[in-house]
Amino acid sequence: MDPIRNPYAPGAGSRPPELAGRDDIRRDIEIRLQRLRLGRPAKSMMLVGLRGVGKTVLLDQMRRDAEAGGLQTVRIEAPENRSLPALLAPALRLALLHLSKQEAAKDYAIRGLKALAGFASKLKVTYRDIEVGLDYASEPGLADNGDLEGDLGTLLIQVGTAAKAAQTAVVLFIDELQYVEESQMAALISALHRCAQEQLPVTIVGAGFPQLRARMGEAKSYAERLFDFQEIGPLSPPDAREAIIRPAQNEGAEMQDQAVDLIITKTEGYPYFLQEWGKHTWDVAPSSPIRYEDVINASDEAVAALDESFFRVRFDRLTPTEKKYLRAMAELGPGPHRSGDIAEKLGRSVSSLGPTRAGLIAKGMIWSPTHGDTAFTVPLFDEFMKRIMPGEEWEDQ
Ligand SMILES: Nc1ncnc2c1ncn2[C@@H]1O[C@H](COP(=O)(O)OP(=O)(O)O)[C@@H](O)[C@H]1O
Ligand SMILES: [Mg+2]
């Protein structure tokens, strides 16, 4: 089939040709955000799940939906090693500048920009990576205590007041939230809690790894009163079918049922894998309808492409000890696994492996679903580990 017309889109954050199986959750968040705009009680949402399940593209779609519904949105990604205030400051500035263009909100938005000036100049002492243009001088006493929790609360209240005056809501869409440090997370939750108490229309919709739920709960015990944690996982077989068939049909191509079934089996419905299999199957298929044999012929390439693009991304940054730990986990199967079992596999004590495990958690490779359990953050990672470190020799490394 013509590779130029290949509709599939494997890649982190690549918008899929068909966003399958997410209509209900999109509708759900729209209702919540529109309620918020009206000052009605509404919890926001945190999308949690493994890598490659489609959190980022869903977050982006929710943002487009919100914009289409007249809300004001900002998109932020929390990379490792950046402070939250440094990410929030320019994002909130944008929101405030936008609100200041509206007559009804202008004065409140300008006050918000003054609050931002106080916020940024005082907190820069602690969070040196804050870089933001200041449009107004600060107002003494407004968000300039130099204490993140209090100042962020004051700043968000100003943003919410301006948003309310403009009859909109300001929604911050934040991806990779698991990288935000606990004290900064606590400050953010506390600030949003203050806004909720004052019924002001400002909130965040976030996405992150599954540990986000526990991390937010530890940061502030009342996090669950502000957010519902929505698990994003693999697509159900009918949704996975849609994700594969629709894009082909839109290009005028058909696919045999058996071929679709095989793709669903091979990918277990994980969105990233569906896109990769769809892409390679399309490229090897001589013509429509795409057949079962075409999927068979494409599978080696799909796996190889996944190894390079998806599994390997962070693998190269690991130390030999960390790789060995993951390899021992893989030997035990998909998981989750007890820390004791992993240690036994390595012939080590659980406590001596503590630093290795902590390092892998910090790098986002594994997480702890329940105390003493360890699981991969990437689906089918055990099979990758066995491919990249084959045989028994890994045990002697
Ligand atoms: N609902 C979906 N239907 C079909 N493909 C999807 C869906 N969600 C995500 N994808 C695809 O899966 C891949 C990973 O999506 P991404 O949002 O980056 O995942 P995550 O942020 O959870 O790691 C992308 O190639 C994207 O096009
Ligand atoms: Mg993502």
PDB file of N, CA, C and O and ligand atoms in Angstrom, residues 12-13 50-52 54-57 75 77 175-176 207 209, ligand 2:
ATOM      1  N   ALA A  12       5.357   9.101  20.685  1.00  0.00           N
ATOM      2  CA  ALA A  12       4.910   9.716  21.932  1.00  0.00           C
ATOM      3  C   ALA A  12       4.200  11.029  21.624  1.00  0.00           C
ATOM      4  O   ALA A  12       4.774  11.900  20.978  1.00  0.00           O
ATOM      5  N   GLY A  13       2.959  11.137  22.037  1.00  0.00           N
ATOM      6  CA  GLY A  13       2.198  12.369  21.835  1.00  0.00           C
ATOM      7  C   GLY A  13       1.708  12.592  20.413  1.00  0.00           C
ATOM      8  O   GLY A  13       1.123  13.635  20.125  1.00  0.00           O
ATOM      9  N   LEU A  50       0.061   3.696  32.364  1.00  0.00           N
ATOM     10  CA  LEU A  50       1.405   3.356  31.916  1.00  0.00           C
ATOM     11  C   LEU A  50       1.775   4.176  30.686  1.00  0.00           C
ATOM     12  O   LEU A  50       0.923   4.814  30.062  1.00  0.00           O
ATOM     13  N   ARG A  51       3.045   4.084  30.306  1.00  0.00           N
ATOM     14  CA  ARG A  51       3.502   4.750  29.103  1.00  0.00           C
ATOM     15  C   ARG A  51       2.830   4.140  27.875  1.00  0.00           C
ATOM     16  O   ARG A  51       2.642   2.923  27.808  1.00  0.00           O
ATOM     17  N   GLY A  52       2.447   4.984  26.926  1.00  0.00           N
ATOM     18  CA  GLY A  52       1.934   4.481  25.658  1.00  0.00           C
ATOM     19  C   GLY A  52       0.457   4.138  25.624  1.00  0.00           C
ATOM     20  O   GLY A  52      -0.031   3.581  24.643  1.00  0.00           O
ATOM     21  N   GLY A  54      -1.901   6.447  25.861  1.00  0.00           N
ATOM     22  CA  GLY A  54      -2.617   7.544  25.217  1.00  0.00           C
ATOM     23  C   GLY A  54      -3.032   8.677  26.143  1.00  0.00           C
ATOM     24  O   GLY A  54      -3.995   9.393  25.850  1.00  0.00           O
ATOM     25  N   LYS A  55      -2.300   8.876  27.232  1.00  0.00           N
ATOM     26  CA  LYS A  55      -2.641   9.968  28.148  1.00  0.00           C
ATOM     27  C   LYS A  55      -2.397  11.330  27.504  1.00  0.00           C
ATOM     28  O   LYS A  55      -3.239  12.222  27.586  1.00  0.00           O
ATOM     29  N   THR A  56      -1.243  11.473  26.876  1.00  0.00           N
ATOM     30  CA  THR A  56      -0.891  12.781  26.316  1.00  0.00           C
ATOM     31  C   THR A  56      -1.863  13.197  25.212  1.00  0.00           C
ATOM     32  O   THR A  56      -2.354  14.325  25.204  1.00  0.00           O
ATOM     33  N   VAL A  57      -2.158  12.279  24.299  1.00  0.00           N
ATOM     34  CA  VAL A  57      -3.046  12.677  23.198  1.00  0.00           C
ATOM     35  C   VAL A  57      -4.468  12.929  23.708  1.00  0.00           C
ATOM     36  O   VAL A  57      -5.178  13.779  23.175  1.00  0.00           O
ATOM     37  N   ARG A  75      -1.257  24.768  28.275  1.00  0.00           N
ATOM     38  CA  ARG A  75      -0.674  23.428  28.239  1.00  0.00           C
ATOM     39  C   ARG A  75       0.724  23.488  28.828  1.00  0.00           C
ATOM     40  O   ARG A  75       1.540  24.311  28.429  1.00  0.00           O
ATOM     41  N   GLU A  77       4.061  20.952  30.291  1.00  0.00           N
ATOM     42  CA  GLU A  77       4.625  19.629  30.507  1.00  0.00           C
ATOM     43  C   GLU A  77       5.662  19.743  31.603  1.00  0.00           C
ATOM     44  O   GLU A  77       6.512  20.626  31.578  1.00  0.00           O
ATOM     45  N   ASP A 175       0.991  17.738  31.780  1.00  0.00           N
ATOM     46  CA  ASP A 175       1.398  16.370  31.465  1.00  0.00           C
ATOM     47  C   ASP A 175       2.613  15.972  32.307  1.00  0.00           C
ATOM     48  O   ASP A 175       3.351  16.837  32.776  1.00  0.00           O
ATOM     49  N   GLU A 176       2.798  14.686  32.483  1.00  0.00           N
ATOM     50  CA  GLU A 176       3.963  14.128  33.215  1.00  0.00           C
ATOM     51  C   GLU A 176       4.038  14.663  34.639  1.00  0.00           C
ATOM     52  O   GLU A 176       5.113  14.956  35.162  1.00  0.00           O
ATOM     53  N   ALA A 207      -1.976  14.559  33.833  1.00  0.00           N
ATOM     54  CA  ALA A 207      -1.728  13.195  33.407  1.00  0.00           C
ATOM     55  C   ALA A 207      -0.389  12.749  33.959  1.00  0.00           C
ATOM     56  O   ALA A 207       0.525  13.564  34.111  1.00  0.00           O
ATOM     57  N   PHE A 209       2.012   8.939  35.495  1.00  0.00           N
ATOM     58  CA  PHE A 209       2.101   7.508  35.772  1.00  0.00           C
ATOM     59  C   PHE A 209       1.179   7.135  36.927  1.00  0.00           C
ATOM     60  O   PHE A 209       0.754   7.993  37.680  1.00  0.00           O
TER      61      PHE A 209
HETATM   62 MG    MG B   2       2.640  11.022  27.496  1.00  0.00          MG
END
